């Protein structure tokens, strides 16, 4: 019997494949954004971080654009707050996120 040692690349490959398959399953089950609500919320999130320095804004905008639904955008809330508060203070971050919070009340 031959015993093969598992390499690190094997596990990376399996994780990458699992990630792709999970994303494909999400895309199949995702409901269409018929009234444009998710796109509106994406644009609102992007407007909240538009004046941040590029190193902080870039990764956030990428995560915003990759969000699939309202839940994904809600989960970004703490990241948005953190980035805004670092650049402008907690008071400004709270004020800006109130705009986003209004769509979940």
mmCIF file with all atom_site columns, C-alpha atoms in Angstrom:
data_model
loop_
_atom_site.group_PDB
_atom_site.id
_atom_site.type_symbol
_atom_site.label_atom_id
_atom_site.label_alt_id
_atom_site.label_comp_id
_atom_site.label_asym_id
_atom_site.label_entity_id
_atom_site.label_seq_id
_atom_site.pdbx_PDB_ins_code
_atom_site.Cartn_x
_atom_site.Cartn_y
_atom_site.Cartn_z
_atom_site.occupancy
_atom_site.B_iso_or_equiv
_atom_site.pdbx_formal_charge
_atom_site.auth_seq_id
_atom_site.auth_comp_id
_atom_site.auth_asym_id
_atom_site.auth_atom_id
_atom_site.pdbx_PDB_model_num
ATOM 1   C CA . UNK A 1 1   ? 0.000   0.000  0.000  1.00 0.00 ? 1   UNK A CA 1
ATOM 2   C CA . UNK A 1 2   ? 1.336   3.431  -0.959 1.00 0.00 ? 2   UNK A CA 1
ATOM 3   C CA . UNK A 1 3   ? 0.993   6.255  1.552  1.00 0.00 ? 3   UNK A CA 1
ATOM 4   C CA . UNK A 1 4   ? 1.001   9.726  0.065  1.00 0.00 ? 4   UNK A CA 1
ATOM 5   C CA . UNK A 1 5   ? 1.915   12.675 2.187  1.00 0.00 ? 5   UNK A CA 1
ATOM 6   C CA . UNK A 1 6   ? -0.475  15.550 1.995  1.00 0.00 ? 6   UNK A CA 1
ATOM 7   C CA . UNK A 1 7   ? 1.207   18.765 0.932  1.00 0.00 ? 7   UNK A CA 1
ATOM 8   C CA . UNK A 1 8   ? 0.225   22.305 1.885  1.00 0.00 ? 8   UNK A CA 1
ATOM 9   C CA . UNK A 1 9   ? -0.742  22.973 -1.716 1.00 0.00 ? 9   UNK A CA 1
ATOM 10  C CA . UNK A 1 10  ? -3.306  20.149 -1.523 1.00 0.00 ? 10  UNK A CA 1
ATOM 11  C CA . UNK A 1 11  ? -5.127  21.821 1.348  1.00 0.00 ? 11  UNK A CA 1
ATOM 12  C CA . UNK A 1 12  ? -4.916  25.256 -0.291 1.00 0.00 ? 12  UNK A CA 1
ATOM 13  C CA . UNK A 1 13  ? -6.357  23.811 -3.481 1.00 0.00 ? 13  UNK A CA 1
ATOM 14  C CA . UNK A 1 14  ? -9.188  22.146 -1.583 1.00 0.00 ? 14  UNK A CA 1
ATOM 15  C CA . UNK A 1 15  ? -9.973  25.350 0.323  1.00 0.00 ? 15  UNK A CA 1
ATOM 16  C CA . UNK A 1 16  ? -10.005 27.349 -2.907 1.00 0.00 ? 16  UNK A CA 1
ATOM 17  C CA . UNK A 1 17  ? -12.294 24.820 -4.578 1.00 0.00 ? 17  UNK A CA 1
ATOM 18  C CA . UNK A 1 18  ? -14.604 24.786 -1.559 1.00 0.00 ? 18  UNK A CA 1
ATOM 19  C CA . UNK A 1 19  ? -14.752 28.587 -1.621 1.00 0.00 ? 19  UNK A CA 1
ATOM 20  C CA . UNK A 1 20  ? -15.645 28.649 -5.322 1.00 0.00 ? 20  UNK A CA 1
ATOM 21  C CA . UNK A 1 21  ? -18.319 25.988 -4.890 1.00 0.00 ? 21  UNK A CA 1
ATOM 22  C CA . UNK A 1 22  ? -19.798 27.809 -1.899 1.00 0.00 ? 22  UNK A CA 1
ATOM 23  C CA . UNK A 1 23  ? -19.958 31.033 -3.916 1.00 0.00 ? 23  UNK A CA 1
ATOM 24  C CA . UNK A 1 24  ? -21.638 29.193 -6.808 1.00 0.00 ? 24  UNK A CA 1
ATOM 25  C CA . UNK A 1 25  ? -24.285 27.832 -4.438 1.00 0.00 ? 25  UNK A CA 1
ATOM 26  C CA . UNK A 1 26  ? -24.924 31.323 -3.074 1.00 0.00 ? 26  UNK A CA 1
ATOM 27  C CA . UNK A 1 27  ? -25.328 32.763 -6.555 1.00 0.00 ? 27  UNK A CA 1
ATOM 28  C CA . UNK A 1 28  ? -27.881 30.099 -7.477 1.00 0.00 ? 28  UNK A CA 1
ATOM 29  C CA . UNK A 1 29  ? -30.006 30.672 -4.378 1.00 0.00 ? 29  UNK A CA 1
ATOM 30  C CA . UNK A 1 30  ? -29.715 34.453 -4.351 1.00 0.00 ? 30  UNK A CA 1
ATOM 31  C CA . UNK A 1 31  ? -32.975 36.263 -4.938 1.00 0.00 ? 31  UNK A CA 1
ATOM 32  C CA . UNK A 1 32  ? -32.910 38.945 -7.599 1.00 0.00 ? 32  UNK A CA 1
ATOM 33  C CA . UNK A 1 33  ? -32.712 42.532 -6.420 1.00 0.00 ? 33  UNK A CA 1
ATOM 34  C CA . UNK A 1 34  ? -35.902 43.457 -8.237 1.00 0.00 ? 34  UNK A CA 1
ATOM 35  C CA . UNK A 1 35  ? -36.467 46.853 -6.698 1.00 0.00 ? 35  UNK A CA 1
ATOM 36  C CA . UNK A 1 36  ? -32.774 47.817 -6.582 1.00 0.00 ? 36  UNK A CA 1
ATOM 37  C CA . UNK A 1 37  ? -32.680 47.949 -2.789 1.00 0.00 ? 37  UNK A CA 1
ATOM 38  C CA . UNK A 1 38  ? -29.313 46.199 -2.416 1.00 0.00 ? 38  UNK A CA 1
ATOM 39  C CA . UNK A 1 39  ? -27.740 48.395 -5.076 1.00 0.00 ? 39  UNK A CA 1
ATOM 40  C CA . UNK A 1 40  ? -29.123 51.497 -3.336 1.00 0.00 ? 40  UNK A CA 1
ATOM 41  C CA . UNK A 1 41  ? -27.602 50.327 -0.029 1.00 0.00 ? 41  UNK A CA 1
ATOM 42  C CA . UNK A 1 42  ? -24.274 49.603 -1.743 1.00 0.00 ? 42  UNK A CA 1
ATOM 43  C CA . UNK A 1 43  ? -24.184 53.151 -3.094 1.00 0.00 ? 43  UNK A CA 1
ATOM 44  C CA . UNK A 1 44  ? -25.122 54.520 0.325  1.00 0.00 ? 44  UNK A CA 1
ATOM 45  C CA . UNK A 1 45  ? -22.269 52.574 1.956  1.00 0.00 ? 45  UNK A CA 1
ATOM 46  C CA . UNK A 1 46  ? -19.836 53.807 -0.677 1.00 0.00 ? 46  UNK A CA 1
ATOM 47  C CA . UNK A 1 47  ? -20.939 57.391 -0.075 1.00 0.00 ? 47  UNK A CA 1
ATOM 48  C CA . UNK A 1 48  ? -20.235 56.991 3.649  1.00 0.00 ? 48  UNK A CA 1
ATOM 49  C CA . UNK A 1 49  ? -16.568 56.190 2.973  1.00 0.00 ? 49  UNK A CA 1
ATOM 50  C CA . UNK A 1 50  ? -15.941 58.351 -0.101 1.00 0.00 ? 50  UNK A CA 1
ATOM 51  C CA . UNK A 1 51  ? -13.666 60.824 1.717  1.00 0.00 ? 51  UNK A CA 1
ATOM 52  C CA . UNK A 1 52  ? -11.496 58.227 3.477  1.00 0.00 ? 52  UNK A CA 1
ATOM 53  C CA . UNK A 1 53  ? -7.873  57.830 2.418  1.00 0.00 ? 53  UNK A CA 1
ATOM 54  C CA . UNK A 1 54  ? -7.446  55.313 -0.410 1.00 0.00 ? 54  UNK A CA 1
ATOM 55  C CA . UNK A 1 55  ? -5.711  52.622 1.701  1.00 0.00 ? 55  UNK A CA 1
ATOM 56  C CA . UNK A 1 56  ? -8.757  52.443 4.005  1.00 0.00 ? 56  UNK A CA 1
ATOM 57  C CA . UNK A 1 57  ? -11.410 53.101 1.363  1.00 0.00 ? 57  UNK A CA 1
ATOM 58  C CA . UNK A 1 58  ? -10.264 50.591 -1.265 1.00 0.00 ? 58  UNK A CA 1
ATOM 59  C CA . UNK A 1 59  ? -10.749 47.348 0.680  1.00 0.00 ? 59  UNK A CA 1
ATOM 60  C CA . UNK A 1 60  ? -14.069 48.581 2.068  1.00 0.00 ? 60  UNK A CA 1
ATOM 61  C CA . UNK A 1 61  ? -15.393 49.483 -1.376 1.00 0.00 ? 61  UNK A CA 1
ATOM 62  C CA . UNK A 1 62  ? -14.395 46.063 -2.658 1.00 0.00 ? 62  UNK A CA 1
ATOM 63  C CA . UNK A 1 63  ? -16.276 44.364 0.170  1.00 0.00 ? 63  UNK A CA 1
ATOM 64  C CA . UNK A 1 64  ? -19.278 46.608 -0.434 1.00 0.00 ? 64  UNK A CA 1
ATOM 65  C CA . UNK A 1 65  ? -19.355 45.775 -4.135 1.00 0.00 ? 65  UNK A CA 1
ATOM 66  C CA . UNK A 1 66  ? -19.027 42.054 -3.417 1.00 0.00 ? 66  UNK A CA 1
ATOM 67  C CA . UNK A 1 67  ? -21.942 42.035 -0.990 1.00 0.00 ? 67  UNK A CA 1
ATOM 68  C CA . UNK A 1 68  ? -24.827 39.882 -2.160 1.00 0.00 ? 68  UNK A CA 1
ATOM 69  C CA . UNK A 1 69  ? -27.664 41.013 0.051  1.00 0.00 ? 69  UNK A CA 1
ATOM 70  C CA . UNK A 1 70  ? -28.778 43.261 2.888  1.00 0.00 ? 70  UNK A CA 1
ATOM 71  C CA . UNK A 1 71  ? -27.266 40.892 5.438  1.00 0.00 ? 71  UNK A CA 1
ATOM 72  C CA . UNK A 1 72  ? -23.822 41.169 3.877  1.00 0.00 ? 72  UNK A CA 1
ATOM 73  C CA . UNK A 1 73  ? -24.052 44.953 3.972  1.00 0.00 ? 73  UNK A CA 1
ATOM 74  C CA . UNK A 1 74  ? -25.235 44.932 7.592  1.00 0.00 ? 74  UNK A CA 1
ATOM 75  C CA . UNK A 1 75  ? -22.249 42.760 8.515  1.00 0.00 ? 75  UNK A CA 1
ATOM 76  C CA . UNK A 1 76  ? -19.939 45.435 7.069  1.00 0.00 ? 76  UNK A CA 1
ATOM 77  C CA . UNK A 1 77  ? -21.341 48.019 9.459  1.00 0.00 ? 77  UNK A CA 1
ATOM 78  C CA . UNK A 1 78  ? -18.653 47.537 12.110 1.00 0.00 ? 78  UNK A CA 1
ATOM 79  C CA . UNK A 1 79  ? -15.889 47.784 9.488  1.00 0.00 ? 79  UNK A CA 1
ATOM 80  C CA . UNK A 1 80  ? -17.429 50.985 8.148  1.00 0.00 ? 80  UNK A CA 1
ATOM 81  C CA . UNK A 1 81  ? -17.669 52.413 11.659 1.00 0.00 ? 81  UNK A CA 1
ATOM 82  C CA . UNK A 1 82  ? -14.074 51.517 12.433 1.00 0.00 ? 82  UNK A CA 1
ATOM 83  C CA . UNK A 1 83  ? -12.657 53.084 9.286  1.00 0.00 ? 83  UNK A CA 1
ATOM 84  C CA . UNK A 1 84  ? -14.741 56.250 9.544  1.00 0.00 ? 84  UNK A CA 1
ATOM 85  C CA . UNK A 1 85  ? -13.993 56.709 13.231 1.00 0.00 ? 85  UNK A CA 1
ATOM 86  C CA . UNK A 1 86  ? -10.251 56.340 12.647 1.00 0.00 ? 86  UNK A CA 1
ATOM 87  C CA . UNK A 1 87  ? -10.331 59.037 9.989  1.00 0.00 ? 87  UNK A CA 1
ATOM 88  C CA . UNK A 1 88  ? -12.928 61.433 11.429 1.00 0.00 ? 88  UNK A CA 1
ATOM 89  C CA . UNK A 1 89  ? -13.777 60.368 14.981 1.00 0.00 ? 89  UNK A CA 1
ATOM 90  C CA . UNK A 1 90  ? -16.549 58.327 16.558 1.00 0.00 ? 90  UNK A CA 1
ATOM 91  C CA . UNK A 1 91  ? -19.074 61.160 16.517 1.00 0.00 ? 91  UNK A CA 1
ATOM 92  C CA . UNK A 1 92  ? -18.848 61.503 12.723 1.00 0.00 ? 92  UNK A CA 1
ATOM 93  C CA . UNK A 1 93  ? -18.942 57.719 12.331 1.00 0.00 ? 93  UNK A CA 1
ATOM 94  C CA . UNK A 1 94  ? -22.150 57.495 14.388 1.00 0.00 ? 94  UNK A CA 1
ATOM 95  C CA . UNK A 1 95  ? -23.760 60.298 12.392 1.00 0.00 ? 95  UNK A CA 1
ATOM 96  C CA . UNK A 1 96  ? -22.905 58.684 9.061  1.00 0.00 ? 96  UNK A CA 1
ATOM 97  C CA . UNK A 1 97  ? -24.012 55.213 10.074 1.00 0.00 ? 97  UNK A CA 1
ATOM 98  C CA . UNK A 1 98  ? -27.377 56.561 11.209 1.00 0.00 ? 98  UNK A CA 1
ATOM 99  C CA . UNK A 1 99  ? -28.105 57.005 7.495  1.00 0.00 ? 99  UNK A CA 1
ATOM 100 C CA . UNK A 1 100 ? -27.501 53.290 6.994  1.00 0.00 ? 100 UNK A CA 1
ATOM 101 C CA . UNK A 1 101 ? -29.315 52.266 10.176 1.00 0.00 ? 101 UNK A CA 1
ATOM 102 C CA . UNK A 1 102 ? -32.469 54.032 8.984  1.00 0.00 ? 102 UNK A CA 1
ATOM 103 C CA . UNK A 1 103 ? -32.902 51.330 6.318  1.00 0.00 ? 103 UNK A CA 1
ATOM 104 C CA . UNK A 1 104 ? -33.054 48.539 8.908  1.00 0.00 ? 104 UNK A CA 1
ATOM 105 C CA . UNK A 1 105 ? -35.599 50.040 11.333 1.00 0.00 ? 105 UNK A CA 1
#
